Amino acid sequence: MRRTRIGRGPGRGMSRKDFLKTGGAGLAGAALLGSGALAGCGGGGAEGDDIVFSWGPDDTGVLPKLIEAFNKQSDGFKVTYREMPSDTGEYFDQLRTQFQAGASDIDVIGGDVIWPAQFAGNGYIADLSDRFTDSDQFLPGPMEAMRFEDGIFGVPWYTDAGLLYYRQDLLEKAGFSEPPETWEDLAEQAKKTQQDAGVQFGFVFQGAEYEGGVCNGLEYIWTHGGDVLDPNDPNKVVVESPESVAGLTTQRAMIEDGVTTRAVLQYQEDESHGAFVRGDSVFLRNWPYVYALLSNPDESEIKPRQVGVTSLPVSGGKSASALGGWNFLVNAASEKQDQAWEFIRWMTEPEQLKKNALEGSRLPVRRELYEDSEILDNVPVARLGKDVIIQNSRPRPVSPVYSDISLEMAEKFSASLAGEMSPEEAVATLQEEMSSLVKQGQEAAS
Ligand code: GLC
């Protein structure tokens, strides 16, 4: 059932920051460039006109099928899928090491929505604006994330938004006819339902110190009315506020009050969806792909009909989800820019995006697909996604130093959740550290 994971880099016991401090990334990078063994790929670029596409492991299994279909219809070149770490931060570090060395063995990159500003700012990825002429057909949020200065540095593939999954069957039995509107309601429903149904956990989410933990922490801050950067002045850090403190306080209360398990401090997407699909948790915060797993009996012990999906609760603020998603980026050093573009065009045609939506429950990025009744009827997260994406999803800070800002947030959110630092101290330290990073970002951009 579970595929072997590769290149988990620092491993569970060590944070990415510690790993970098010990120089581990340098070593890993050297090994990667030398043998390719760490990437689990056999290294090197593709032969002749063939190209390499990199992306994390696909739990839904749709990507290998799409690549096979591309290769079948292509009479010119073929595409090879190079599997990268599922942790977006570890994947980023591997790419950055390759880019810094000017490596051109990966041609097309399946890239996180938070990367283009940073990679484009360093000249690592190609400006696609001359080729990408129908960008008005795509959703504005994901498109916005592809722009840097005057260029467009990626083509959206699918978009993500944090969602709340719940066991409708168990909630009903416990006397709750509606999912929670506030985080307090969630805690109450989770505890009662967990006890009544005898399941292991009330709620699971991504609490580990990594990018997914950043998304979760931000959602608590936003849904309590706080923010990290001033929406009217993205160079002004505003994270130190009573609202942010309230957000992080609610989050850590999930552990303190036994709504979730302390193990959540190590949970990424896989561990949290694992608990839910095994039937061990009443609630789950995760991305849309989990819906596809529920329809697959090899992956899930519970069925889609037992599950409801809704937007995240609020407490004082507006419902808000972190805007996630993945995009096609082209390595500026690749000598196969035309082939790269041909593959991207094919992958982002409505037909392929539709397959990804129907089989992978990944939210399409072309506007027209939100009128497609087959998608709307079969992929409830797409129906919901339309509202959640358009109304609620919020980008993480767009910055050429985003990865550094993110490391700080990951560390402080995790320390607050673990009870090692008070929420007050976490936001006060973040205020200071983020302010100096944002300043560096401004200097780097000028
Ligand atoms: C999802 C999102 C991505 C985010 C990541 C965090 O893959 O699409 O944007 O950075 O989760 O784990």
Short mmCIF file of C-alpha atoms and ligand atoms in Angstrom, two decimals:
data_model
loop_
_atom_site.label_atom_id
_atom_site.label_comp_id
_atom_site.label_asym_id
_atom_site.label_seq_id
_atom_site.Cartn_x
_atom_site.Cartn_y
_atom_site.Cartn_z
CA MET A 1 0.00 0.00 0.00
CA ARG A 2 2.66 2.51 0.94
CA ARG A 3 5.35 3.27 -1.55
CA THR A 4 8.90 3.54 -0.33
CA ARG A 5 9.84 7.13 0.36
CA ILE A 6 13.10 8.42 -0.88
CA GLY A 7 15.45 11.19 0.13
CA ARG A 8 13.77 12.14 3.38
CA GLY A 9 16.96 14.09 3.99
CA PRO A 10 17.38 15.17 7.58
CA GLY A 11 15.00 12.52 8.82
CA ARG A 12 12.41 12.80 11.52
CA GLY A 13 14.68 13.49 14.45
CA MET A 14 16.40 16.55 13.08
CA SER A 15 14.83 19.77 11.89
CA ARG A 16 15.78 21.12 8.48
CA LYS A 17 17.32 24.12 10.18
CA ASP A 18 19.55 21.93 12.36
CA PHE A 19 20.43 19.86 9.33
CA LEU A 20 21.50 22.98 7.48
CA LYS A 21 23.46 24.18 10.51
CA THR A 22 25.42 20.94 10.61
CA GLY A 23 26.28 21.37 6.96
CA GLY A 24 24.22 18.31 6.14
CA ALA A 25 22.70 19.91 3.08
CA GLY A 26 26.12 20.52 1.60
CA LEU A 27 27.03 16.89 2.04
CA ALA A 28 23.73 15.68 0.71
CA GLY A 29 24.06 18.04 -2.23
CA ALA A 30 27.53 16.80 -3.06
CA ALA A 31 26.38 13.20 -2.97
CA LEU A 32 23.37 14.11 -5.07
CA LEU A 33 25.39 15.75 -7.77
CA GLY A 34 28.00 13.07 -7.71
CA SER A 35 25.86 9.99 -7.99
CA GLY A 36 22.24 10.98 -8.02
CA ALA A 37 21.74 8.20 -5.50
CA LEU A 38 20.01 10.41 -2.97
CA ALA A 39 17.40 11.42 -5.46
CA GLY A 40 16.73 7.75 -6.09
CA CYS A 41 17.07 8.43 -9.76
CA GLY A 42 20.31 7.18 -11.14
CA GLY A 43 21.34 10.82 -11.69
CA GLY A 44 22.19 12.57 -14.91
CA GLY A 45 19.92 14.22 -17.41
CA ALA A 46 17.83 12.52 -20.06
CA GLU A 47 19.35 11.30 -23.31
CA GLY A 48 18.84 13.09 -26.63
CA ASP A 49 15.60 15.05 -26.76
CA ASP A 50 14.08 13.25 -23.78
CA ILE A 51 13.42 15.28 -20.65
CA VAL A 52 13.24 14.77 -16.89
CA PHE A 53 10.33 15.97 -14.78
CA SER A 54 10.78 16.14 -11.00
CA TRP A 55 8.07 15.95 -8.39
CA GLY A 56 7.36 14.43 -4.98
CA PRO A 57 5.77 11.00 -4.54
CA ASP A 58 2.20 10.84 -5.82
CA ASP A 59 -0.04 9.13 -3.28
CA THR A 60 -2.95 9.15 -5.69
CA GLY A 61 -0.98 7.45 -8.48
CA VAL A 62 -2.28 9.80 -11.19
CA LEU A 63 1.03 11.36 -12.24
CA PRO A 64 2.74 8.16 -13.49
CA LYS A 65 -0.39 7.45 -15.55
CA LEU A 66 -0.35 10.92 -17.08
CA ILE A 67 3.33 10.65 -17.98
CA GLU A 68 2.74 7.27 -19.55
CA ALA A 69 -0.10 8.73 -21.60
CA PHE A 70 2.10 11.66 -22.66
CA ASN A 71 4.88 9.34 -23.74
CA LYS A 72 2.47 7.18 -25.70
CA GLN A 73 1.15 10.05 -27.78
CA SER A 74 4.54 11.74 -28.22
CA ASP A 75 6.39 10.65 -31.32
CA GLY A 76 9.33 12.87 -30.52
CA PHE A 77 10.76 12.79 -27.02
CA LYS A 78 9.84 10.98 -23.82
CA VAL A 79 9.51 12.18 -20.24
CA THR A 80 11.00 10.50 -17.18
CA TYR A 81 9.58 11.11 -13.70
CA ARG A 82 12.21 11.73 -11.06
CA GLU A 83 10.72 11.26 -7.62
CA MET A 84 11.76 13.86 -5.05
CA PRO A 85 11.08 14.09 -1.29
CA SER A 86 7.48 14.53 -0.19
CA ASP A 87 8.54 17.24 2.25
CA THR A 88 8.46 20.39 0.14
CA GLY A 89 11.31 21.98 2.14
CA GLU A 90 13.61 19.03 1.54
CA TYR A 91 12.68 19.01 -2.15
CA PHE A 92 13.44 22.75 -2.29
CA ASP A 93 16.85 22.24 -0.70
CA GLN A 94 17.76 19.55 -3.23
CA LEU A 95 16.74 21.75 -6.13
CA ARG A 96 18.54 24.77 -4.77
CA THR A 97 21.74 22.76 -4.46
CA GLN A 98 21.39 21.64 -8.06
CA PHE A 99 20.61 25.13 -9.31
CA GLN A 100 23.57 26.59 -7.48
CA ALA A 101 25.78 24.10 -9.28
CA GLY A 102 24.20 25.04 -12.63
CA ALA A 103 22.93 21.48 -13.11
CA SER A 104 20.61 20.97 -16.06
CA ASP A 105 19.60 17.35 -15.59
CA ILE A 106 16.08 18.21 -14.44
CA ASP A 107 14.24 20.05 -17.21
CA VAL A 108 10.74 20.57 -15.85
CA ILE A 109 10.09 21.01 -12.16
CA GLY A 110 6.82 20.35 -10.42
CA GLY A 111 7.22 23.33 -8.07
CA ASP A 112 5.45 24.56 -4.96
CA VAL A 113 3.43 27.77 -5.23
CA ILE A 114 5.84 29.45 -2.76
CA TRP A 115 8.95 28.98 -4.92
CA PRO A 116 8.73 31.12 -8.07
CA ALA A 117 9.68 34.47 -6.47
CA GLN A 118 12.78 32.97 -4.90
CA PHE A 119 13.92 30.84 -7.87
CA ALA A 120 13.13 33.60 -10.38
CA GLY A 121 14.93 36.17 -8.22
CA ASN A 122 18.05 34.03 -8.50
CA GLY A 123 17.67 33.44 -12.23
CA TYR A 124 17.21 29.68 -11.77
CA ILE A 125 13.94 29.30 -13.66
CA ALA A 126 12.88 30.48 -17.11
CA ASP A 127 10.50 33.36 -17.81
CA LEU A 128 7.64 31.73 -19.71
CA SER A 129 5.67 34.86 -20.58
CA ASP A 130 6.39 34.71 -24.33
CA ARG A 131 5.03 31.18 -24.61
CA PHE A 132 2.30 31.29 -21.98
CA THR A 133 -0.29 33.32 -23.88
CA ASP A 134 -3.56 32.06 -22.38
CA SER A 135 -2.84 32.80 -18.73
CA ASP A 136 -6.20 34.61 -18.49
CA GLN A 137 -7.88 31.18 -18.63
CA PHE A 138 -6.36 30.28 -15.25
CA LEU A 139 -7.53 31.16 -11.72
CA PRO A 140 -6.16 34.52 -10.53
CA GLY A 141 -4.71 33.34 -7.16
CA PRO A 142 -2.43 30.63 -8.58
CA MET A 143 -1.51 32.94 -11.51
CA GLU A 144 -0.52 35.73 -9.15
CA ALA A 145 1.96 33.42 -7.46
CA MET A 146 3.69 32.78 -10.82
CA ARG A 147 4.49 36.45 -11.46
CA PHE A 148 7.78 37.95 -10.48
CA GLU A 149 8.78 41.43 -11.59
CA ASP A 150 7.57 41.61 -15.22
CA GLY A 151 7.69 37.90 -15.96
CA ILE A 152 5.57 34.75 -15.57
CA PHE A 153 7.72 31.98 -14.19
CA GLY A 154 5.43 29.01 -14.08
CA VAL A 155 2.20 27.45 -15.32
CA PRO A 156 -0.28 26.45 -12.61
CA TRP A 157 -0.99 22.72 -12.45
CA TYR A 158 -3.39 22.37 -9.54
CA THR A 159 -4.28 24.45 -6.56
CA ASP A 160 -4.56 23.49 -2.91
CA ALA A 161 -6.39 24.91 0.06
CA GLY A 162 -6.46 23.68 3.63
CA LEU A 163 -9.75 21.86 4.31
CA LEU A 164 -11.49 20.27 7.27
CA TYR A 165 -12.44 16.62 6.79
CA TYR A 166 -14.86 15.10 9.30
CA ARG A 167 -16.48 11.77 10.02
CA GLN A 168 -20.07 12.61 9.23
CA ASP A 169 -21.28 9.18 10.34
CA LEU A 170 -19.67 9.42 13.79
CA LEU A 171 -20.67 13.05 14.34
CA GLU A 172 -24.28 12.23 13.57
CA LYS A 173 -24.27 9.34 16.03
CA ALA A 174 -22.82 11.66 18.66
CA GLY A 175 -25.69 14.10 18.06
CA PHE A 176 -23.96 16.71 15.88
CA SER A 177 -25.86 17.43 12.69
CA GLU A 178 -23.50 20.14 11.43
CA PRO A 179 -19.72 20.38 11.31
CA PRO A 180 -18.10 22.94 13.63
CA GLU A 181 -18.04 26.64 12.83
CA THR A 182 -15.53 27.66 15.44
CA TRP A 183 -12.37 26.03 16.74
CA GLU A 184 -14.06 25.75 20.15
CA ASP A 185 -16.95 23.82 18.54
CA LEU A 186 -14.42 21.59 16.84
CA ALA A 187 -12.72 20.78 20.14
CA GLU A 188 -16.05 20.00 21.79
CA GLN A 189 -17.38 17.86 18.93
CA ALA A 190 -14.06 16.06 18.59
CA LYS A 191 -13.90 15.07 22.25
CA LYS A 192 -17.46 13.88 22.57
CA THR A 193 -17.44 11.98 19.28
CA GLN A 194 -14.08 10.42 20.01
CA GLN A 195 -15.37 9.11 23.33
CA ASP A 196 -18.74 7.94 22.00
CA ALA A 197 -17.23 6.17 19.00
CA GLY A 198 -14.15 4.91 20.80
CA VAL A 199 -11.72 6.20 18.16
CA GLN A 200 -8.16 7.07 18.99
CA PHE A 201 -7.99 10.79 18.17
CA GLY A 202 -10.40 13.71 18.03
CA PHE A 203 -8.42 15.75 15.48
CA VAL A 204 -5.18 15.40 13.54
CA PHE A 205 -3.29 17.97 11.49
CA GLN A 206 0.26 18.81 10.38
CA GLY A 207 2.15 19.92 13.49
CA ALA A 208 5.72 19.04 12.49
CA GLU A 209 8.43 21.63 12.05
CA TYR A 210 8.28 22.06 8.26
CA GLU A 211 6.35 23.91 5.56
CA GLY A 212 3.04 22.17 6.23
CA GLY A 213 3.36 23.23 9.88
CA VAL A 214 3.76 26.79 8.63
CA CYS A 215 0.51 26.51 6.66
CA ASN A 216 -1.32 25.17 9.74
CA GLY A 217 0.09 27.85 12.06
CA LEU A 218 -0.83 30.62 9.62
CA GLU A 219 -4.37 29.31 9.37
CA TYR A 220 -4.78 29.56 13.16
CA ILE A 221 -3.43 33.11 13.09
CA TRP A 222 -5.61 34.18 10.16
CA THR A 223 -8.81 32.58 11.48
CA HIS A 224 -8.34 34.51 14.73
CA GLY A 225 -8.03 37.79 12.82
CA GLY A 226 -4.22 38.04 12.88
CA ASP A 227 -1.72 38.27 10.05
CA VAL A 228 2.01 38.05 9.49
CA LEU A 229 2.50 40.80 6.93
CA ASP A 230 0.39 43.93 6.53
CA PRO A 231 -1.92 43.27 3.54
CA ASN A 232 -1.45 46.91 2.45
CA ASP A 233 2.29 46.93 2.91
CA PRO A 234 3.93 43.53 2.42
CA ASN A 235 7.19 44.85 3.87
CA LYS A 236 5.63 45.51 7.22
CA VAL A 237 5.61 42.61 9.66
CA VAL A 238 2.52 42.60 11.90
CA VAL A 239 2.67 39.15 13.42
CA GLU A 240 2.98 40.38 17.00
CA SER A 241 -0.67 40.91 17.92
CA PRO A 242 -3.24 39.60 20.41
CA GLU A 243 -4.98 37.86 17.48
CA SER A 244 -1.87 35.87 16.53
CA VAL A 245 -1.37 34.95 20.18
CA ALA A 246 -4.99 33.78 20.33
CA GLY A 247 -4.48 31.67 17.20
CA LEU A 248 -1.40 29.88 18.50
CA THR A 249 -3.05 29.48 21.90
CA THR A 250 -6.03 27.71 20.31
CA GLN A 251 -3.67 25.48 18.37
CA ARG A 252 -1.65 24.35 21.38
CA ALA A 253 -4.82 23.82 23.39
CA MET A 254 -5.60 21.02 20.95
CA ILE A 255 -2.72 19.09 22.54
CA GLU A 256 -3.16 20.40 26.09
CA ASP A 257 -6.86 19.51 26.12
CA GLY A 258 -6.36 16.10 24.57
CA VAL A 259 -8.25 16.89 21.35
CA THR A 260 -5.23 15.67 19.47
CA THR A 261 -2.20 13.57 20.30
CA ARG A 262 1.29 14.86 21.14
CA ALA A 263 2.46 12.76 18.22
CA VAL A 264 0.98 15.47 15.98
CA LEU A 265 4.24 17.35 16.62
CA GLN A 266 5.82 14.91 14.17
CA TYR A 267 2.92 14.73 11.73
CA GLN A 268 3.24 15.82 8.14
CA GLU A 269 0.54 15.24 5.49
CA ASP A 270 1.13 11.47 5.32
CA GLU A 271 0.93 10.73 9.03
CA SER A 272 -2.16 12.86 9.50
CA HIS A 273 -4.07 11.49 6.51
CA GLY A 274 -2.93 8.00 7.57
CA ALA A 275 -4.64 8.33 10.95
CA PHE A 276 -7.81 9.56 9.30
CA VAL A 277 -8.09 6.98 6.52
CA ARG A 278 -7.45 4.19 9.03
CA GLY A 279 -10.54 5.43 10.85
CA ASP A 280 -8.56 6.62 13.89
CA SER A 281 -9.59 10.28 13.94
CA VAL A 282 -12.86 12.22 13.90
CA PHE A 283 -11.39 15.33 12.20
CA LEU A 284 -8.48 16.00 9.86
CA ARG A 285 -6.99 19.20 8.44
CA ASN A 286 -5.44 18.41 5.08
CA TRP A 287 -5.42 19.28 1.36
CA PRO A 288 -7.92 18.12 -1.28
CA TYR A 289 -5.94 15.02 -2.42
CA VAL A 290 -7.13 13.09 0.64
CA TYR A 291 -10.57 12.82 -0.92
CA ALA A 292 -9.14 10.66 -3.72
CA LEU A 293 -7.54 8.31 -1.19
CA LEU A 294 -10.93 7.71 0.42
CA SER A 295 -12.26 6.31 -2.83
CA ASN A 296 -9.42 3.80 -3.01
CA PRO A 297 -9.96 0.71 -0.82
CA ASP A 298 -6.20 -0.02 -0.96
CA GLU A 299 -5.53 3.31 0.70
CA SER A 300 -8.50 3.83 2.97
CA GLU A 301 -10.50 1.83 5.48
CA ILE A 302 -13.29 4.39 5.46
CA LYS A 303 -15.49 5.35 2.51
CA PRO A 304 -16.22 8.77 1.00
CA ARG A 305 -19.86 8.52 2.16
CA GLN A 306 -18.72 8.50 5.79
CA VAL A 307 -16.84 11.75 5.34
CA GLY A 308 -17.80 15.40 5.00
CA VAL A 309 -15.51 18.23 3.91
CA THR A 310 -15.84 21.86 4.82
CA SER A 311 -13.83 25.04 5.28
CA LEU A 312 -11.69 25.54 8.35
CA PRO A 313 -13.33 26.86 11.53
CA VAL A 314 -12.93 30.45 12.73
CA SER A 315 -12.62 32.19 16.09
CA GLY A 316 -12.84 35.92 15.76
CA GLY A 317 -11.49 36.13 12.22
CA LYS A 318 -12.72 35.04 8.81
CA SER A 319 -12.37 31.51 7.53
CA ALA A 320 -9.00 31.27 5.83
CA SER A 321 -6.98 28.53 4.20
CA ALA A 322 -3.38 28.57 3.17
CA LEU A 323 -3.13 28.78 -0.61
CA GLY A 324 -1.09 25.80 -1.71
CA GLY A 325 -0.61 24.22 -5.05
CA TRP A 326 1.86 23.01 -7.62
CA ASN A 327 3.09 24.45 -10.85
CA PHE A 328 5.30 23.68 -13.81
CA LEU A 329 8.61 25.53 -13.75
CA VAL A 330 11.39 25.23 -16.31
CA ASN A 331 15.02 25.00 -15.29
CA ALA A 332 16.70 28.02 -16.91
CA ALA A 333 19.80 25.88 -17.48
CA SER A 334 17.92 23.17 -19.40
CA GLU A 335 18.91 22.89 -23.03
CA LYS A 336 15.50 21.47 -23.88
CA GLN A 337 13.22 24.47 -23.43
CA ASP A 338 10.97 23.54 -26.39
CA GLN A 339 10.38 19.99 -25.20
CA ALA A 340 9.81 21.27 -21.68
CA TRP A 341 7.15 23.62 -22.97
CA GLU A 342 5.45 20.96 -25.07
CA PHE A 343 5.13 18.70 -22.03
CA ILE A 344 3.78 21.54 -19.88
CA ARG A 345 1.21 22.50 -22.52
CA TRP A 346 -0.03 18.92 -22.69
CA MET A 347 -0.15 18.46 -18.92
CA THR A 348 -2.17 21.66 -18.47
CA GLU A 349 -4.71 20.99 -21.22
CA PRO A 350 -8.24 20.78 -19.79
CA GLU A 351 -8.38 17.02 -20.41
CA GLN A 352 -5.32 16.25 -18.29
CA LEU A 353 -6.33 18.66 -15.53
CA LYS A 354 -9.72 16.96 -15.50
CA LYS A 355 -8.15 13.53 -15.06
CA ASN A 356 -6.10 14.90 -12.18
CA ALA A 357 -9.31 16.27 -10.63
CA LEU A 358 -11.39 13.12 -11.14
CA GLU A 359 -8.75 10.59 -10.09
CA GLY A 360 -6.54 12.64 -7.79
CA SER A 361 -9.14 15.09 -6.40
CA ARG A 362 -6.77 17.91 -7.24
CA LEU A 363 -8.38 21.26 -7.73
CA PRO A 364 -8.18 22.41 -11.35
CA VAL A 365 -6.59 25.73 -12.19
CA ARG A 366 -8.48 26.45 -15.41
CA ARG A 367 -11.59 28.47 -14.73
CA GLU A 368 -13.73 26.51 -17.26
CA LEU A 369 -13.35 23.28 -15.27
CA TYR A 370 -15.41 24.77 -12.43
CA GLU A 371 -18.40 24.63 -14.82
CA ASP A 372 -17.73 20.98 -15.68
CA SER A 373 -20.58 18.93 -14.25
CA GLU A 374 -18.63 15.67 -14.25
CA ILE A 375 -16.03 17.24 -11.98
CA LEU A 376 -18.56 19.03 -9.79
CA ASP A 377 -20.66 15.86 -9.40
CA ASN A 378 -17.79 13.52 -8.64
CA VAL A 379 -15.28 15.62 -6.79
CA PRO A 380 -17.00 17.32 -3.87
CA VAL A 381 -13.78 19.08 -2.89
CA ALA A 382 -13.87 20.85 -6.26
CA ARG A 383 -17.38 22.09 -5.53
CA LEU A 384 -16.25 23.34 -2.17
CA GLY A 385 -12.88 24.38 -3.55
CA LYS A 386 -14.54 26.92 -5.78
CA ASP A 387 -15.75 28.91 -2.77
CA VAL A 388 -12.83 28.15 -0.52
CA ILE A 389 -10.30 29.13 -3.16
CA ILE A 390 -12.03 32.22 -4.36
CA GLN A 391 -13.10 33.55 -1.01
CA ASN A 392 -10.86 32.12 1.65
CA SER A 393 -7.46 31.11 0.46
CA ARG A 394 -4.56 33.33 1.32
CA PRO A 395 -1.02 33.27 0.01
CA ARG A 396 2.00 32.84 2.18
CA PRO A 397 4.38 35.83 2.02
CA VAL A 398 5.73 36.30 -1.50
CA SER A 399 9.43 37.03 -1.11
CA PRO A 400 12.83 36.24 -2.59
CA VAL A 401 13.82 35.10 0.91
CA TYR A 402 10.67 33.12 1.58
CA SER A 403 12.52 29.92 2.51
CA ASP A 404 14.29 31.74 5.37
CA ILE A 405 11.08 33.38 6.56
CA SER A 406 9.42 29.98 6.45
CA LEU A 407 12.16 28.33 8.52
CA GLU A 408 11.60 30.92 11.25
CA MET A 409 7.84 30.43 11.23
CA ALA A 410 8.22 26.64 11.24
CA GLU A 411 10.51 26.80 14.26
CA LYS A 412 8.40 29.21 16.32
CA PHE A 413 5.04 27.64 15.47
CA SER A 414 6.40 24.24 16.38
CA ALA A 415 7.94 25.48 19.65
CA SER A 416 4.64 27.10 20.63
CA LEU A 417 2.66 23.98 19.76
CA ALA A 418 5.06 21.79 21.72
CA GLY A 419 4.72 24.06 24.76
CA GLU A 420 8.43 24.95 24.65
CA MET A 421 7.73 28.62 24.07
CA SER A 422 4.67 30.67 24.98
CA PRO A 423 2.56 31.96 22.06
CA GLU A 424 3.43 35.51 23.21
CA GLU A 425 7.13 34.80 23.04
CA ALA A 426 6.76 32.98 19.73
CA VAL A 427 5.10 35.94 18.00
CA ALA A 428 7.40 38.51 19.62
CA THR A 429 10.50 36.64 18.44
CA LEU A 430 8.98 36.14 15.02
CA GLN A 431 8.19 39.84 14.75
CA GLU A 432 11.84 40.66 15.25
CA GLU A 433 13.32 37.92 13.08
CA MET A 434 10.86 38.27 10.25
CA SER A 435 11.38 42.04 10.16
CA SER A 436 15.08 41.62 9.61
CA LEU A 437 14.52 38.94 6.94
CA VAL A 438 11.96 41.04 5.10
CA LYS A 439 14.48 43.87 5.09
CA GLN A 440 17.10 41.55 3.61
CA GLY A 441 14.56 40.47 0.99
CA GLN A 442 13.97 44.11 0.03
CA GLU A 443 17.69 44.70 -0.26
CA ALA A 444 18.09 41.54 -2.34
CA ALA A 445 15.31 42.67 -4.69
CA SER A 446 16.68 46.19 -5.19
C1 GLC B 1 0.85 21.09 -0.14
C2 GLC B 1 0.67 22.45 -0.79
C3 GLC B 1 1.97 23.22 -0.79
C4 GLC B 1 2.51 23.29 0.62
C5 GLC B 1 2.71 21.90 1.19
C6 GLC B 1 3.13 21.96 2.65
O1 GLC B 1 1.60 20.27 -0.98
O2 GLC B 1 0.17 22.34 -2.09
O3 GLC B 1 1.78 24.51 -1.33
O4 GLC B 1 3.70 24.03 0.68
O5 GLC B 1 1.51 21.18 1.10
O6 GLC B 1 3.40 20.71 3.15
#
